[in-house]
Short mmCIF file of C-alpha atoms and ligand atoms in Angstrom, two decimals:
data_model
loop_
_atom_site.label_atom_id
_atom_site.label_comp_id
_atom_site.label_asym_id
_atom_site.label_seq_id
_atom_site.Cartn_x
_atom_site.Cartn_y
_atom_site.Cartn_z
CA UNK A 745 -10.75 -14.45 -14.16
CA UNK A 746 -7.34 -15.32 -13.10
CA UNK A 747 -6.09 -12.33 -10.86
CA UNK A 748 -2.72 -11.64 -12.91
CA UNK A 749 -4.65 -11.72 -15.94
CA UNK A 750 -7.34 -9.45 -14.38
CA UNK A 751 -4.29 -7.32 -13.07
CA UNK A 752 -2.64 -7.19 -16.73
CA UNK A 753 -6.30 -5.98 -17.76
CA UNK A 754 -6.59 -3.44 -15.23
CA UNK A 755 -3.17 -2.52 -15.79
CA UNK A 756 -4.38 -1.90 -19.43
CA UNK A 757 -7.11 0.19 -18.93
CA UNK A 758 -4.75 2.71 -16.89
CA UNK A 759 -3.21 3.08 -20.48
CA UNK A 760 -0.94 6.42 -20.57
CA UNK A 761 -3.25 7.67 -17.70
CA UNK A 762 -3.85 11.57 -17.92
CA UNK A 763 -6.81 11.41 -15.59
CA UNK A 764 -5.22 13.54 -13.34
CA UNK A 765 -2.43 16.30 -13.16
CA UNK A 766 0.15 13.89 -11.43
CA UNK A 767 0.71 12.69 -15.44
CA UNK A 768 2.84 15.66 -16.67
CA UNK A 769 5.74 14.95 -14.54
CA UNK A 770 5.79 11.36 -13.97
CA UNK A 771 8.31 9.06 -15.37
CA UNK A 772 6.50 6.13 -15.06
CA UNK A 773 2.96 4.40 -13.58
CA UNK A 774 3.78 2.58 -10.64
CA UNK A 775 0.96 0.15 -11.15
CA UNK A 776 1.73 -2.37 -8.16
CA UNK A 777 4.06 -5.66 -7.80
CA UNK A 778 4.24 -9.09 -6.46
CA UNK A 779 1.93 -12.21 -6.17
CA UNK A 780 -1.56 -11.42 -7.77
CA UNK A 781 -3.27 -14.36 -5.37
CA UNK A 782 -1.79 -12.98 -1.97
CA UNK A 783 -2.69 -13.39 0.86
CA UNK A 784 -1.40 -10.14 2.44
CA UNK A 785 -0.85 -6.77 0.61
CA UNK A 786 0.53 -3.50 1.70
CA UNK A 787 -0.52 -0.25 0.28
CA UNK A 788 1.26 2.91 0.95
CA UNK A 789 0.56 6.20 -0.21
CA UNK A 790 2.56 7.28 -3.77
CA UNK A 791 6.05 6.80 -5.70
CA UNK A 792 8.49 8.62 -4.53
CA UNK A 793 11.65 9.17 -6.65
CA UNK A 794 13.21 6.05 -6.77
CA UNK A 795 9.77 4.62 -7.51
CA UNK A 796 9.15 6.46 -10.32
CA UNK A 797 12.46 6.05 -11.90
CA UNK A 798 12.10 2.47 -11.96
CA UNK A 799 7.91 1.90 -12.03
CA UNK A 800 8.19 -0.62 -9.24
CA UNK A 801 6.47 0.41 -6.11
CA UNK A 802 8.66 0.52 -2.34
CA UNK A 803 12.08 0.42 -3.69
CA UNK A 804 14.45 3.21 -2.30
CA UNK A 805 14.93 3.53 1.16
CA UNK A 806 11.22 3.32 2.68
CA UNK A 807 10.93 0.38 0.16
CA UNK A 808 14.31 -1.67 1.70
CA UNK A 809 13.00 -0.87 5.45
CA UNK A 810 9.30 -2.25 4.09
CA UNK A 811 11.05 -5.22 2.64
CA UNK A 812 12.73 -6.11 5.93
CA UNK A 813 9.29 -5.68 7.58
CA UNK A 814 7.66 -8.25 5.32
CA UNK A 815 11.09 -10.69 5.90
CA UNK A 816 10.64 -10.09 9.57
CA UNK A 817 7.05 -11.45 8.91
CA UNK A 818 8.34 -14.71 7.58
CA UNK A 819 7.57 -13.73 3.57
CA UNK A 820 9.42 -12.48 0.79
CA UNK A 821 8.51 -9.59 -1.26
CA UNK A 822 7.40 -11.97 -4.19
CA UNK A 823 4.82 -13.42 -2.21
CA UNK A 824 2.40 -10.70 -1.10
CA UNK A 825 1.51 -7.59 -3.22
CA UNK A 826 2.62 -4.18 -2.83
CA UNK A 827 0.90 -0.82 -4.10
CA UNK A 828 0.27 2.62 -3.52
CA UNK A 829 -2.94 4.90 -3.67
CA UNK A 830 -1.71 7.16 -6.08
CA UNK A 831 0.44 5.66 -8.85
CA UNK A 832 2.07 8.78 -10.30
CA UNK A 833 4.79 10.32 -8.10
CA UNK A 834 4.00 13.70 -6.72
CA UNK A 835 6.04 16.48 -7.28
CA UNK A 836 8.85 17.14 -4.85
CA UNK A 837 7.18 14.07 -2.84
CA UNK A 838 4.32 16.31 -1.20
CA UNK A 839 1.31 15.03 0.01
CA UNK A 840 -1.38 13.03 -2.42
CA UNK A 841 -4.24 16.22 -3.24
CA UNK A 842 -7.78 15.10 -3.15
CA UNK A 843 -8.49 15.69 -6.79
CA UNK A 844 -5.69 12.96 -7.35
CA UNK A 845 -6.74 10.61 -5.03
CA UNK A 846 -10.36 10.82 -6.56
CA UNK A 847 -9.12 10.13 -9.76
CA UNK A 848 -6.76 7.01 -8.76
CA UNK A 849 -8.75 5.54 -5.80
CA UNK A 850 -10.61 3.58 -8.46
CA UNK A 851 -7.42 1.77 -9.27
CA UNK A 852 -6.60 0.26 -5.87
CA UNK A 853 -9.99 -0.69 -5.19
CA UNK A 854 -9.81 -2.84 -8.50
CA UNK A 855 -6.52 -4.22 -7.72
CA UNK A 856 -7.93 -4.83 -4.25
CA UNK A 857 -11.29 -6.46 -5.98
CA UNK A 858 -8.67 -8.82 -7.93
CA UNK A 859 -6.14 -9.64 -5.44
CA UNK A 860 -8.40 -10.74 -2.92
CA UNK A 861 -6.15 -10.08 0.29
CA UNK A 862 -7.45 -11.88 3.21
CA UNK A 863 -5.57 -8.98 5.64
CA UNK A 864 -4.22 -5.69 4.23
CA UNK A 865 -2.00 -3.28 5.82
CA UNK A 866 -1.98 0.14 5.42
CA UNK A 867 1.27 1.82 5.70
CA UNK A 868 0.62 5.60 7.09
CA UNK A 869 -1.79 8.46 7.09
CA UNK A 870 -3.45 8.24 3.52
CA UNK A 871 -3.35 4.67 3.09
CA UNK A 872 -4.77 3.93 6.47
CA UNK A 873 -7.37 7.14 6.37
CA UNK A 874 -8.24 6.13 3.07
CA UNK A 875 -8.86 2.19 3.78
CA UNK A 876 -10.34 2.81 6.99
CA UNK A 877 -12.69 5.49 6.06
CA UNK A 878 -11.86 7.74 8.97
CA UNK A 879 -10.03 10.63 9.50
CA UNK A 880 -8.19 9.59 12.99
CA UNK A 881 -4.76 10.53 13.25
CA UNK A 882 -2.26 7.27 12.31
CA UNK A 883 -1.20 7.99 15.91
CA UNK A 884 -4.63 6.78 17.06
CA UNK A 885 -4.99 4.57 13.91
CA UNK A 886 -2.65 2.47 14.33
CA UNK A 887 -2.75 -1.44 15.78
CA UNK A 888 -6.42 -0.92 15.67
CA UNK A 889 -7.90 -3.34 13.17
CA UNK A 890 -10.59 -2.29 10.66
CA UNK A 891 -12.12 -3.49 7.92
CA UNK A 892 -12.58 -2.74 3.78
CA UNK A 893 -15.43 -4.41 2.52
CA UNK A 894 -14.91 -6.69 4.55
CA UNK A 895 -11.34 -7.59 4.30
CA UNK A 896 -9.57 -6.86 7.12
CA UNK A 897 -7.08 -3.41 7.55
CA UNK A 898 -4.12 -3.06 9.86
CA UNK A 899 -3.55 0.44 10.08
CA UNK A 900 0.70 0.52 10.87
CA UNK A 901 3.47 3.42 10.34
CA UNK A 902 4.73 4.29 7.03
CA UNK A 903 8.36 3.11 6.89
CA UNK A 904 9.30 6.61 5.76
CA UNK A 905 8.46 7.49 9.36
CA UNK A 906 10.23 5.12 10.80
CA UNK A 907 13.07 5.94 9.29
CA UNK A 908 12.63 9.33 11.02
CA UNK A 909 12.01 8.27 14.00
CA UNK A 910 12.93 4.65 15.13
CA UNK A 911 11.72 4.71 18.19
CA UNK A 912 8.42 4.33 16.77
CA UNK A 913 9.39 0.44 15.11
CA UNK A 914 8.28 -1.09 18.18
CA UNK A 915 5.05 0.01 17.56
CA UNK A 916 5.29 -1.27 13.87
CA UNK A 917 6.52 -4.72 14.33
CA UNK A 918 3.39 -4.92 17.54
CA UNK A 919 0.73 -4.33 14.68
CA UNK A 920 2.38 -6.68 12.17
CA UNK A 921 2.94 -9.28 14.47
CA UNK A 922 -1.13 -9.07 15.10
CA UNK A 923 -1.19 -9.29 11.43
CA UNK A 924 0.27 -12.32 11.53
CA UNK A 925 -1.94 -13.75 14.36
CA UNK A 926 -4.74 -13.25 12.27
CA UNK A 927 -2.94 -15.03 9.43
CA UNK A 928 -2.24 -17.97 11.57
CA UNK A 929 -5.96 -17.93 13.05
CA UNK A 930 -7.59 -18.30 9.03
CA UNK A 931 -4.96 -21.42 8.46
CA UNK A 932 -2.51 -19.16 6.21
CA UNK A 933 0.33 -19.93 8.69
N1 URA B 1414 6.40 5.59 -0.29
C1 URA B 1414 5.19 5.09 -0.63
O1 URA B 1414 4.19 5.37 0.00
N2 URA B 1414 5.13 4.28 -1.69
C2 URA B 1414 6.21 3.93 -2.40
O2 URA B 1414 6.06 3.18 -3.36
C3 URA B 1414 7.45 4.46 -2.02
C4 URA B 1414 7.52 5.29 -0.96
#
């Protein structure tokens, strides 16, 4: 199937999700956003406010710093896709809870299935324990690629953290710029 049709049908059988306990104060499903065939998708860990006022994934502040990221990259938002673990916003922002990621996970691995990323990056801790299938701290994490079913998983900083601590972009911009080595080495510029 075409992947933005198969997104629009996955998005569909997410329905009014009550699967977990994220549901009762959400204002929206923040399903995902951006090109359906890319070649490069981000997934960080869950809305945060801004997110779930406006159901688009990565747009208040962590979102404008991940935007510049991609730019930096040589793409535009529109042109890779951008999700989240969890897709209901946590309360007060705290940390995804297993239960919530056992009941969501199935969600990004579909969107993964349908996107087909050749490279993914995982922005921070869940993402990048999640994708990786390890519990190594980010710190150790990080600029070390792995793979997810085969596809292969840059483990970088959450740009929530960087925003807390700058001193850590260097380290960022080091592990997308191997990102984009890789790109260049499979032909995709
Ligand atoms: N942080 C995330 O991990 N995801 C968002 O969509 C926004 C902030």
């Amino acid at each position: 199937m075409h992947s933005g049709r198969g997104l629009t049908a996955l998005r569909a059988e997410i329905g009014d999700c009550q699967r977990c306990k994220l549901a009762k104060g959400r204002m929206h499903i923040v399903f995902g956003t951006g090109n359906p065939e890319a070649n490069l998708m981000f997934v960080g860990e869950a809305p945060g406010a801004d997110e779930d006022a406006q159901g688009e994934p990565f747009v208040g502040a962590a979102g404008q710093l991940l935007t510049k990221m991609i730019q930096a990259m040589g793409y535009q938002r529109q042109d890779v896709y951008i999700c989240n673990i969890l897709k209901c916003r946590p309360p007060q922002n705290r940390n995804p809870e297993p239960d919530e990621i056992a009941a969501c996970e199935q969600f990004l691995r579909k969107q993964i299935a349908i996107v087909q990323p050749r490279v993914i990056v995982a922005l921070g801790k869940f993402a990048a324990q999640f994708l990786c299938g390890e519990t190594t701290p980010i710190t150790r994490l990080r600029g070390n690629l792995r793979t997810f079913h085969e596809i292969p998983v840059m483990p970088t900083y959450h740009p929530a953290f960087l925003l807390r601590d700058a001193s850590r972009k260097g380290e960022a911009w080091a592990d997308l710029k191997q990102v984009m080595a890789l790109l260049g080495h499979m032909g995709l510029r």
